[in-house]
């Protein structure tokens, strides 16, 4: 029998795309109501892992969700440049009725509703995307690099908000990140990927430089962070 | 007896509705549908595809003229098959869509020009509304209404898949199916538009009103409505100008739409 404490159980997940092995026997379990940061070098299969979880790519292995789980997804690389679409229309694609309430949750004013999505700042648009993902009250949020193209101030606000959402709604959050700062302050667990799982454990453990070097192979993550901050 | 009464009624209707009225009515329907369906083409950044795609209709029109069936059917069949073939060739050759269009569509134009009867070539290339009849108008009206209704049903799905395919698939949208339905609609509206603007210019009717609408639209609703409205405004003014000046309607419609486009450029800030 499955435990109530688990949200997601992945075992021996493998993905091969155009003859290239992207993920190789990945296994892990996600506890309900936790935030898990997924890290790994470029090409490690982080985004592909999300796509497999969402059944967007063919895979081998087993993905088991707890009950009928509702997933909110925030992808990377959306093409909104030149799109004559208001924020309200974008959110209405989900046929939601609680638009204003959701905006408040992500810290946006109602005025933003009548703006075109392509005139928003990076931070504002990211918040709109989070609003889109949480508007139908999912139990699980998949977040692909939530703060790419967002300035440092807004980055902090977005992670604070995600933390608050986790606390207030009990949502489970899975996020891909490159930032050690995010791992340290905003995640409970870390899943390090490089085709297979190189480390899976509590976030405070990976913050020790020696362990980081083991799972990552370098200190580049540190350097990157210092530049960013 | 019934039959003669019927034919005398249709005769009267024919007299009442002259060619000019018929062409205006056709223009209104074609303007709405090509503007509306074109708005999705511009969003999908396929404007040039739409423009070049229209050339494919030429051999189909020619076959209709040679073998005496409605050229609309020939044009539509060639358009739809070419749209499907483009997608298929793109997948198996890994060439870009532009390259395939360059090959396929110039081929059609070359073959079309060779087999189109000399006397009809000008009409096929640039359109001719002076010989329009009730059947043409009825086809244009029915096809346009159908195309707009179906396009409205898939509009949001196409917009979402343009923003992000993953987001669309994760919402359960079958992108491939939606795209095929969309290409079918494009083939339909281009095929009816050919009567008015010809295979060379009909693409402008799909692309230019939407491009103009995009300049001034603060949201999707306004954008879709304005695309259709600019389409109608272009075709009505082109057809009226053509009857005053005694010139071809097709080029005048295209010029009207382009005047609207340039008028919207400075208005970009207003949106």
Short mmCIF file of C-alpha atoms in Angstrom, two decimals:
data_model
loop_
_atom_site.label_atom_id
_atom_site.label_comp_id
_atom_site.label_asym_id
_atom_site.label_seq_id
_atom_site.Cartn_x
_atom_site.Cartn_y
_atom_site.Cartn_z
CA UNK A 1 0.00 0.00 0.00
CA UNK A 2 1.17 3.47 -0.86
CA UNK A 3 1.98 5.84 1.96
CA UNK A 4 0.05 9.07 2.26
CA UNK A 5 3.30 10.92 2.78
CA UNK A 6 4.45 10.41 -0.82
CA UNK A 7 3.48 12.58 -3.73
CA UNK A 8 5.50 11.03 -6.50
CA UNK A 9 7.42 7.81 -6.88
CA UNK A 10 9.74 7.45 -9.84
CA UNK A 11 11.55 4.20 -10.43
CA UNK A 12 13.99 3.23 -13.17
CA UNK A 13 12.94 6.07 -15.41
CA UNK A 14 14.82 6.12 -18.72
CA UNK A 15 14.31 8.43 -21.66
CA UNK A 16 15.96 8.06 -25.05
CA UNK A 17 15.38 10.76 -27.64
CA UNK A 18 16.62 10.42 -31.25
CA UNK A 19 18.99 7.67 -30.19
CA UNK A 20 20.53 9.66 -27.34
CA UNK A 21 20.14 8.46 -23.76
CA UNK A 22 18.92 11.53 -21.85
CA UNK A 23 17.87 9.87 -18.58
CA UNK A 24 19.18 6.54 -17.39
CA UNK A 25 17.48 4.59 -14.58
CA UNK A 26 16.42 7.55 -12.50
CA UNK A 27 14.69 6.68 -9.23
CA UNK A 28 13.48 8.95 -6.44
CA UNK A 29 10.50 9.67 -4.21
CA UNK A 30 9.04 13.08 -3.42
CA UNK A 31 7.44 13.76 -0.05
CA UNK A 32 4.16 15.62 0.04
CA UNK A 33 4.38 19.33 0.83
CA UNK A 34 8.11 19.65 0.24
CA UNK A 35 10.13 21.72 -2.18
CA UNK A 36 12.69 19.79 -4.17
CA UNK A 37 15.38 21.53 -6.20
CA UNK A 38 16.64 19.72 -9.27
CA UNK A 39 20.19 20.59 -10.24
CA UNK A 40 22.69 19.33 -12.75
CA UNK A 41 24.91 20.50 -15.60
CA UNK A 42 23.45 21.54 -18.96
CA UNK A 43 22.16 18.53 -20.83
CA UNK A 44 21.77 16.51 -17.63
CA UNK A 45 18.12 15.80 -18.46
CA UNK A 46 16.42 18.14 -15.98
CA UNK A 47 13.83 19.52 -18.39
CA UNK A 48 13.40 16.08 -19.95
CA UNK A 49 12.59 14.70 -16.51
CA UNK A 50 9.74 17.22 -16.28
CA UNK A 51 8.54 16.32 -19.74
CA UNK A 52 8.50 12.64 -18.82
CA UNK A 53 6.54 13.40 -15.64
CA UNK A 54 4.02 15.28 -17.78
CA UNK A 55 3.97 12.47 -20.37
CA UNK A 56 5.22 14.85 -23.07
CA UNK A 57 7.99 12.44 -24.09
CA UNK A 58 8.03 8.64 -24.32
CA UNK A 59 9.80 6.91 -21.43
CA UNK A 60 10.59 3.56 -19.86
CA UNK A 61 10.18 2.85 -16.16
CA UNK A 62 7.50 3.69 -13.66
CA UNK A 63 6.04 7.02 -12.60
CA UNK A 64 3.51 6.73 -9.79
CA UNK A 65 1.56 9.72 -8.52
CA UNK A 66 -0.29 9.79 -5.22
CA UNK A 67 -4.05 9.58 -5.96
CA UNK A 68 -5.43 11.84 -8.67
CA UNK A 69 -2.83 14.52 -8.56
CA UNK A 70 -3.32 17.82 -10.35
CA UNK A 71 -0.13 19.26 -11.77
CA UNK A 72 0.68 22.89 -12.53
CA UNK A 73 3.51 23.39 -14.98
CA UNK A 74 5.64 26.44 -15.71
CA UNK A 75 7.86 25.79 -18.71
CA UNK A 76 10.82 27.74 -20.00
CA UNK A 77 11.06 29.58 -23.30
CA UNK A 78 7.60 30.85 -24.00
CA UNK A 79 7.17 32.83 -27.20
CA UNK A 80 5.09 35.81 -26.22
CA UNK A 81 6.95 38.51 -28.11
CA UNK A 82 4.48 40.48 -30.22
CA UNK A 83 1.55 38.43 -28.92
CA UNK A 84 -1.65 40.53 -28.83
CA UNK A 85 -2.95 38.75 -25.74
CA UNK A 86 -3.94 40.32 -22.43
CA UNK A 87 -3.01 38.77 -19.10
CA UNK A 88 -6.72 38.23 -18.39
CA UNK A 89 -7.18 36.33 -21.67
CA UNK A 90 -4.12 34.22 -20.97
CA UNK A 91 -5.42 33.23 -17.54
CA UNK A 92 -8.91 32.60 -18.95
CA UNK A 93 -7.47 29.86 -21.18
CA UNK A 94 -7.82 27.79 -18.02
CA UNK A 95 -11.51 28.72 -17.60
CA UNK A 96 -10.74 29.89 -14.07
CA UNK A 97 -13.03 32.08 -12.01
CA UNK A 98 -10.66 32.99 -9.20
CA UNK A 99 -8.38 35.25 -11.23
CA UNK A 100 -8.20 38.18 -8.84
CA UNK A 101 -7.66 36.00 -5.81
CA UNK A 102 -4.81 34.21 -7.60
CA UNK A 103 -3.21 37.49 -8.64
CA UNK A 104 -3.15 38.53 -5.02
CA UNK A 105 -1.43 35.26 -4.11
CA UNK A 106 1.40 35.93 -6.54
CA UNK A 107 1.61 39.59 -5.57
CA UNK A 108 0.28 41.27 -8.71
CA UNK A 109 -2.13 44.21 -8.92
CA UNK A 110 -5.38 43.87 -10.86
CA UNK A 111 -4.24 46.54 -13.35
CA UNK A 112 -1.92 43.98 -14.87
CA UNK A 113 -4.93 42.03 -16.19
CA UNK A 114 -5.54 44.40 -19.08
CA UNK A 115 -1.91 44.64 -20.12
CA UNK A 116 -0.53 42.71 -23.07
CA UNK A 117 1.65 39.79 -21.96
CA UNK A 118 4.54 41.02 -24.09
CA UNK A 119 4.84 44.40 -22.34
CA UNK A 120 5.32 42.95 -18.85
CA UNK A 121 8.72 42.91 -17.18
CA UNK A 122 10.44 39.54 -16.81
CA UNK A 123 9.47 39.38 -13.13
CA UNK A 124 5.84 40.31 -13.76
CA UNK A 125 5.50 37.74 -16.53
CA UNK A 126 7.04 35.05 -14.35
CA UNK A 127 4.42 35.85 -11.69
CA UNK A 128 1.69 35.63 -14.32
CA UNK A 129 3.03 32.20 -15.27
CA UNK A 130 2.97 31.11 -11.64
CA UNK A 131 -0.59 32.43 -11.40
CA UNK A 132 -1.45 30.39 -14.51
CA UNK A 133 0.06 27.30 -12.93
CA UNK A 134 -1.67 27.63 -9.55
CA UNK A 135 -5.02 29.06 -10.65
CA UNK A 136 -6.78 25.69 -10.73
CA UNK A 137 -5.26 24.75 -7.37
CA UNK A 138 -2.81 21.98 -8.28
CA UNK A 139 -1.26 19.71 -5.67
CA UNK A 140 2.08 19.78 -7.43
CA UNK A 141 3.97 22.51 -9.19
CA UNK A 142 6.69 21.80 -11.77
CA UNK A 143 8.86 24.80 -12.29
CA UNK A 144 11.56 24.99 -14.97
CA UNK A 145 14.08 27.65 -13.91
CA UNK A 146 11.53 30.07 -12.50
CA UNK A 147 13.79 33.10 -12.56
CA UNK A 148 15.59 33.02 -15.90
CA UNK A 149 15.63 36.55 -17.25
CA UNK A 150 14.42 38.01 -13.97
CA UNK A 151 16.42 40.59 -12.03
CA UNK A 152 17.83 39.67 -8.62
CA UNK A 153 15.26 41.65 -6.61
CA UNK A 154 12.30 39.97 -8.31
CA UNK A 155 14.03 36.60 -8.07
CA UNK A 156 14.04 36.89 -4.28
CA UNK A 157 10.36 37.92 -4.27
CA UNK A 158 9.38 34.98 -6.49
CA UNK A 159 11.09 32.44 -4.26
CA UNK A 160 9.64 33.99 -1.11
CA UNK A 161 6.26 33.67 -2.75
CA UNK A 162 6.81 30.03 -3.72
CA UNK A 163 7.81 29.31 -0.13
CA UNK A 164 4.67 31.00 1.13
CA UNK A 165 2.54 29.02 -1.35
CA UNK A 166 4.12 25.82 -0.13
CA UNK A 167 3.34 26.71 3.48
CA UNK A 168 -0.19 28.05 2.91
CA UNK A 169 -1.48 25.54 0.37
CA UNK A 170 0.57 22.49 1.20
CA UNK A 171 1.62 22.32 -2.43
CA UNK A 172 4.54 20.12 -3.42
CA UNK A 173 7.05 21.98 -5.55
CA UNK A 174 9.63 20.57 -7.92
CA UNK A 175 11.91 23.20 -9.38
CA UNK A 176 14.87 23.22 -11.70
CA UNK A 177 17.50 25.74 -10.69
CA UNK A 178 21.13 26.67 -11.11
CA UNK A 179 21.34 28.77 -7.99
CA UNK A 180 22.97 27.49 -4.82
CA UNK A 181 21.27 30.31 -2.97
CA UNK A 182 17.88 28.91 -3.97
CA UNK A 183 18.85 25.42 -2.91
CA UNK A 184 20.04 26.66 0.47
CA UNK A 185 17.18 28.97 1.33
CA UNK A 186 14.15 27.75 -0.54
CA UNK A 187 14.32 23.99 -0.95
CA UNK A 188 14.00 21.06 1.44
CA UNK A 189 15.62 18.45 -0.77
CA UNK A 190 18.02 18.38 -3.67
CA UNK A 191 17.98 16.00 -6.59
CA UNK A 192 21.24 16.18 -8.54
CA UNK A 193 20.97 14.77 -12.03
CA UNK A 194 23.47 13.86 -14.67
CA UNK A 195 21.60 11.32 -16.79
CA UNK A 196 21.15 9.38 -13.55
CA UNK A 197 20.74 10.55 -9.97
CA UNK A 198 24.09 11.66 -8.59
CA UNK A 199 22.76 12.89 -5.26
CA UNK A 200 19.40 12.95 -3.55
CA UNK A 201 19.07 14.24 -0.02
CA UNK A 202 18.39 17.17 2.26
CA UNK A 203 19.35 20.56 0.90
CA UNK A 204 21.44 21.62 3.87
CA UNK A 205 23.76 18.69 3.24
CA UNK A 206 24.57 19.59 -0.33
CA UNK A 207 25.50 23.10 0.69
CA UNK A 208 28.73 21.72 2.15
CA UNK A 209 31.38 22.52 -0.45
CA UNK A 210 33.03 19.10 -0.34
CA UNK A 211 29.81 17.28 -1.09
CA UNK A 212 28.92 19.81 -3.76
CA UNK A 213 32.19 19.09 -5.49
CA UNK A 214 31.44 15.39 -5.36
CA UNK A 215 28.04 15.60 -6.95
CA UNK A 216 28.83 18.42 -9.33
CA UNK A 217 32.43 17.92 -10.23
CA UNK A 218 33.32 21.60 -9.75
CA UNK A 219 32.73 24.77 -7.79
CA UNK A 220 31.27 26.56 -10.78
CA UNK A 221 27.92 26.84 -9.07
CA UNK A 222 29.48 28.91 -6.30
CA UNK A 223 31.20 31.27 -8.69
CA UNK A 224 28.04 31.72 -10.69
CA UNK A 225 26.14 32.64 -7.59
CA UNK A 226 28.66 35.21 -6.38
CA UNK A 227 28.44 36.97 -9.74
CA UNK A 228 24.69 36.97 -9.63
CA UNK A 229 24.50 38.39 -6.10
CA UNK B 1 -45.48 25.02 -64.48
CA UNK B 2 -43.77 25.09 -61.09
CA UNK B 3 -40.43 24.90 -62.83
CA UNK B 4 -41.11 27.85 -65.11
CA UNK B 5 -42.30 29.91 -62.18
CA UNK B 6 -39.13 29.03 -60.29
CA UNK B 7 -36.89 29.97 -63.19
CA UNK B 8 -38.68 33.26 -63.67
CA UNK B 9 -38.18 34.02 -59.96
CA UNK B 10 -34.49 33.27 -60.11
CA UNK B 11 -34.33 35.37 -63.26
CA UNK B 12 -35.83 38.29 -61.36
CA UNK B 13 -33.45 37.79 -58.47
CA UNK B 14 -30.60 37.82 -60.96
CA UNK B 15 -31.73 41.11 -62.36
CA UNK B 16 -32.13 42.60 -58.92
CA UNK B 17 -28.74 41.49 -57.72
CA UNK B 18 -26.29 42.82 -60.26
CA UNK B 19 -22.68 41.81 -60.58
CA UNK B 20 -21.49 44.73 -58.50
CA UNK B 21 -23.69 43.76 -55.55
CA UNK B 22 -22.64 40.13 -55.86
CA UNK B 23 -18.98 41.07 -55.86
CA UNK B 24 -19.46 43.32 -52.84
CA UNK B 25 -21.24 40.55 -50.95
CA UNK B 26 -18.51 38.08 -51.85
CA UNK B 27 -15.91 40.61 -50.82
CA UNK B 28 -17.49 41.06 -47.40
CA UNK B 29 -17.55 37.33 -46.68
CA UNK B 30 -14.06 36.71 -48.02
CA UNK B 31 -12.71 39.77 -46.18
CA UNK B 32 -14.06 38.57 -42.84
CA UNK B 33 -12.92 34.98 -43.15
CA UNK B 34 -9.47 35.61 -44.60
CA UNK B 35 -8.81 38.38 -42.09
CA UNK B 36 -9.91 36.24 -39.16
CA UNK B 37 -8.10 33.06 -40.23
CA UNK B 38 -5.11 35.18 -41.25
CA UNK B 39 -4.88 36.54 -37.71
CA UNK B 40 -3.82 33.06 -36.56
CA UNK B 41 -1.36 32.75 -39.43
CA UNK B 42 0.37 35.97 -38.38
CA UNK B 43 0.49 34.83 -34.75
CA UNK B 44 2.04 31.55 -35.80
CA UNK B 45 4.68 33.56 -37.69
CA UNK B 46 3.63 31.80 -40.88
CA UNK B 47 2.72 34.93 -42.82
CA UNK B 48 5.10 34.24 -45.67
CA UNK B 49 3.96 30.63 -45.79
CA UNK B 50 0.39 31.79 -46.25
CA UNK B 51 1.45 34.15 -48.96
CA UNK B 52 3.40 31.57 -50.94
CA UNK B 53 0.89 28.79 -50.27
CA UNK B 54 -1.71 30.55 -52.36
CA UNK B 55 0.37 30.01 -55.52
CA UNK B 56 -0.15 26.27 -55.19
CA UNK B 57 -3.78 26.69 -56.19
CA UNK B 58 -2.89 27.59 -59.76
CA UNK B 59 -2.57 24.09 -61.26
CA UNK B 60 -5.81 23.11 -59.52
CA UNK B 61 -7.61 26.08 -61.02
CA UNK B 62 -6.19 25.22 -64.42
CA UNK B 63 -7.46 21.64 -64.19
CA UNK B 64 -10.89 22.98 -63.31
CA UNK B 65 -10.84 25.24 -66.35
CA UNK B 66 -9.55 22.50 -68.66
CA UNK B 67 -11.95 19.78 -67.52
CA UNK B 68 -14.92 21.97 -66.78
CA UNK B 69 -15.42 21.63 -63.05
CA UNK B 70 -15.56 24.46 -60.54
CA UNK B 71 -11.99 25.82 -60.29
CA UNK B 72 -12.63 26.42 -56.59
CA UNK B 73 -12.61 22.66 -55.99
CA UNK B 74 -9.35 22.18 -57.89
CA UNK B 75 -7.74 25.11 -56.13
CA UNK B 76 -8.83 23.91 -52.71
CA UNK B 77 -7.64 20.34 -53.31
CA UNK B 78 -4.18 21.50 -54.38
CA UNK B 79 -3.90 23.94 -51.48
CA UNK B 80 -4.82 21.40 -48.84
CA UNK B 81 -2.60 18.66 -50.26
CA UNK B 82 0.33 21.08 -50.52
CA UNK B 83 -0.16 22.19 -46.92
CA UNK B 84 -0.09 18.57 -45.75
CA UNK B 85 2.84 17.71 -48.02
CA UNK B 86 4.84 20.62 -46.64
CA UNK B 87 4.45 19.35 -43.10
CA UNK B 88 5.32 15.83 -44.19
CA UNK B 89 8.40 16.84 -46.22
CA UNK B 90 9.58 19.00 -43.34
CA UNK B 91 9.50 15.96 -41.07
CA UNK B 92 11.25 13.50 -43.39
CA UNK B 93 13.86 15.79 -45.02
CA UNK B 94 14.58 17.96 -41.95
CA UNK B 95 14.71 20.92 -44.33
CA UNK B 96 13.23 24.16 -43.08
CA UNK B 97 9.68 24.96 -44.04
CA UNK B 98 10.89 27.92 -46.12
CA UNK B 99 13.09 25.70 -48.25
CA UNK B 100 10.28 23.24 -48.94
CA UNK B 101 7.91 26.03 -49.79
CA UNK B 102 10.51 27.47 -52.15
CA UNK B 103 10.59 24.15 -54.00
CA UNK B 104 6.96 23.10 -53.91
CA UNK B 105 5.32 26.41 -54.55
CA UNK B 106 7.43 27.61 -57.44
CA UNK B 107 6.89 24.18 -58.99
CA UNK B 108 3.14 24.74 -58.78
CA UNK B 109 3.41 28.18 -60.27
CA UNK B 110 5.55 26.91 -63.17
CA UNK B 111 3.24 23.97 -63.92
CA UNK B 112 0.17 26.12 -63.41
CA UNK B 113 1.31 28.78 -65.87
CA UNK B 114 2.08 26.11 -68.47
CA UNK B 115 -1.28 24.35 -68.27
CA UNK B 116 -3.63 27.28 -67.62
CA UNK B 117 -5.45 28.25 -70.83
CA UNK B 118 -3.88 31.47 -72.14
CA UNK B 119 -7.16 33.39 -72.08
CA UNK B 120 -7.78 32.61 -68.41
CA UNK B 121 -4.25 33.11 -67.12
CA UNK B 122 -4.69 36.74 -66.10
CA UNK B 123 -7.88 35.93 -64.20
CA UNK B 124 -6.25 33.00 -62.42
CA UNK B 125 -3.24 35.07 -61.38
CA UNK B 126 -4.95 38.30 -60.36
CA UNK B 127 -8.62 37.41 -59.91
CA UNK B 128 -11.65 38.73 -61.76
CA UNK B 129 -14.92 39.70 -60.14
CA UNK B 130 -16.59 41.09 -63.25
CA UNK B 131 -17.95 37.66 -64.20
CA UNK B 132 -18.99 36.64 -60.69
CA UNK B 133 -22.31 34.78 -60.34
CA UNK B 134 -24.73 33.73 -57.61
CA UNK B 135 -23.06 30.34 -57.20
CA UNK B 136 -19.67 31.94 -56.54
CA UNK B 137 -21.19 34.23 -53.93
CA UNK B 138 -23.10 31.40 -52.27
CA UNK B 139 -19.95 29.26 -52.08
CA UNK B 140 -17.96 32.16 -50.66
CA UNK B 141 -20.63 32.86 -48.04
CA UNK B 142 -21.02 29.24 -46.94
CA UNK B 143 -17.29 28.53 -46.81
CA UNK B 144 -16.56 31.78 -44.97
CA UNK B 145 -19.18 31.22 -42.30
CA UNK B 146 -18.01 27.64 -41.81
CA UNK B 147 -14.33 28.64 -41.64
CA UNK B 148 -14.94 31.41 -39.11
CA UNK B 149 -17.00 29.15 -36.83
CA UNK B 150 -14.42 26.36 -36.85
CA UNK B 151 -11.55 28.83 -36.43
CA UNK B 152 -13.26 30.30 -33.40
CA UNK B 153 -13.45 26.84 -31.83
CA UNK B 154 -9.72 26.21 -32.19
CA UNK B 155 -8.51 29.80 -31.77
CA UNK B 156 -7.39 29.59 -28.13
CA UNK B 157 -5.79 26.20 -28.69
CA UNK B 158 -3.66 27.57 -31.51
CA UNK B 159 -2.68 30.65 -29.51
CA UNK B 160 -1.64 28.51 -26.56
CA UNK B 161 0.37 26.10 -28.70
CA UNK B 162 2.10 29.08 -30.30
CA UNK B 163 3.09 30.40 -26.88
CA UNK B 164 4.35 27.00 -25.75
CA UNK B 165 3.80 23.56 -27.24
CA UNK B 166 4.52 21.94 -23.88
CA UNK B 167 1.96 24.08 -22.14
CA UNK B 168 -0.60 23.18 -24.80
CA UNK B 169 0.12 19.45 -24.66
CA UNK B 170 0.02 19.52 -20.87
CA UNK B 171 -3.50 20.99 -21.22
CA UNK B 172 -4.50 18.00 -23.33
CA UNK B 173 -4.44 19.81 -26.69
CA UNK B 174 -3.69 17.60 -29.69
CA UNK B 175 -1.42 20.02 -31.54
CA UNK B 176 -1.14 17.97 -34.72
CA UNK B 177 -4.88 17.64 -35.10
CA UNK B 178 -5.49 21.31 -34.43
CA UNK B 179 -2.84 22.26 -36.99
CA UNK B 180 -4.37 20.07 -39.69
CA UNK B 181 -7.79 21.58 -39.08
CA UNK B 182 -6.19 24.99 -39.28
CA UNK B 183 -4.44 24.26 -42.60
CA UNK B 184 -7.75 23.01 -43.96
CA UNK B 185 -9.34 26.34 -43.07
CA UNK B 186 -6.48 28.26 -44.68
CA UNK B 187 -6.89 26.22 -47.86
CA UNK B 188 -10.64 26.94 -47.85
CA UNK B 189 -10.43 30.71 -47.42
CA UNK B 190 -7.55 31.06 -49.88
CA UNK B 191 -9.51 29.04 -52.43
CA UNK B 192 -12.57 31.29 -52.16
CA UNK B 193 -10.40 34.43 -52.11
CA UNK B 194 -8.82 33.51 -55.43
CA UNK B 195 -11.96 34.54 -57.31
CA UNK B 196 -11.42 38.06 -56.00
CA UNK B 197 -7.68 38.52 -55.80
CA UNK B 198 -6.16 35.69 -57.86
CA UNK B 199 -3.50 33.21 -56.80
CA UNK B 200 -0.73 35.78 -56.71
CA UNK B 201 -2.43 38.36 -54.51
CA UNK B 202 -4.86 36.40 -52.33
CA UNK B 203 -2.13 35.79 -49.74
CA UNK B 204 -2.13 39.51 -48.98
CA UNK B 205 -5.79 39.28 -48.00
CA UNK B 206 -4.84 36.71 -45.37
CA UNK B 207 -1.72 38.40 -44.05
CA UNK B 208 -2.00 42.20 -44.31
CA UNK B 209 -5.23 42.89 -42.35
CA UNK B 210 -3.96 40.76 -39.47
CA UNK B 211 -0.55 42.45 -39.50
CA UNK B 212 -2.31 45.83 -39.31
CA UNK B 213 -4.58 44.65 -36.49
CA UNK B 214 -1.61 43.37 -34.54
CA UNK B 215 -0.14 46.88 -34.52
CA UNK B 216 -3.09 48.35 -32.63
CA UNK B 217 -4.59 45.54 -30.55
CA UNK B 218 -4.32 45.53 -26.76
CA UNK B 219 -5.75 42.01 -26.53
CA UNK B 220 -6.64 38.91 -28.48
CA UNK B 221 -10.33 39.69 -28.79
CA UNK B 222 -9.71 43.09 -30.34
CA UNK B 223 -7.02 41.60 -32.57
CA UNK B 224 -9.32 38.94 -34.02
CA UNK B 225 -12.19 41.39 -34.56
CA UNK B 226 -9.96 44.05 -36.11
CA UNK B 227 -8.31 41.53 -38.43
CA UNK B 228 -11.72 40.61 -39.82
CA UNK B 229 -12.81 44.27 -39.93
CA UNK B 230 -9.69 45.38 -41.79
CA UNK B 231 -10.21 42.46 -44.19
CA UNK B 232 -13.75 43.65 -44.96
CA UNK B 233 -12.72 47.30 -45.23
CA UNK B 234 -9.96 46.38 -47.70
CA UNK B 235 -12.14 44.27 -49.95
CA UNK B 236 -15.07 46.72 -49.96
CA UNK B 237 -12.89 49.71 -50.78
CA UNK B 238 -10.99 47.75 -53.41
CA UNK B 239 -14.17 46.60 -55.13
CA UNK B 240 -15.77 50.07 -55.05
CA UNK B 241 -12.60 51.68 -56.37
CA UNK B 242 -12.41 49.09 -59.10
CA UNK B 243 -15.92 49.86 -60.34
CA UNK B 244 -15.16 53.60 -60.43
CA UNK B 245 -11.73 53.34 -61.98
CA UNK B 246 -12.42 50.38 -64.25
CA UNK B 247 -9.30 48.64 -62.95
CA UNK B 248 -8.75 45.12 -61.56
CA UNK B 249 -10.23 44.71 -58.06
CA UNK B 250 -7.53 42.33 -56.76
CA UNK B 251 -4.61 44.78 -56.77
CA UNK B 252 -6.87 47.58 -55.48
CA UNK B 253 -7.98 45.42 -52.53
CA UNK B 254 -4.39 44.61 -51.70
CA UNK B 255 -3.42 48.28 -51.96
CA UNK B 256 -6.31 49.26 -49.68
CA UNK B 257 -5.19 46.77 -47.07
CA UNK B 258 -1.65 48.05 -47.25
CA UNK B 259 -2.83 51.65 -46.78
CA UNK B 260 -4.62 50.45 -43.63
CA UNK B 261 -1.45 48.72 -42.54
CA UNK B 262 0.66 51.86 -42.85
CA UNK B 263 -2.02 53.88 -41.09
CA UNK B 264 -1.74 51.56 -38.09
CA UNK B 265 2.04 51.80 -37.81
CA UNK B 266 2.10 55.20 -36.03
CA UNK B 267 -0.87 54.10 -33.90
CA UNK B 268 1.18 51.33 -32.27
CA UNK B 269 1.66 53.45 -29.16
CA UNK B 270 -2.08 53.71 -28.57
CA UNK B 271 -2.65 50.06 -27.85
#
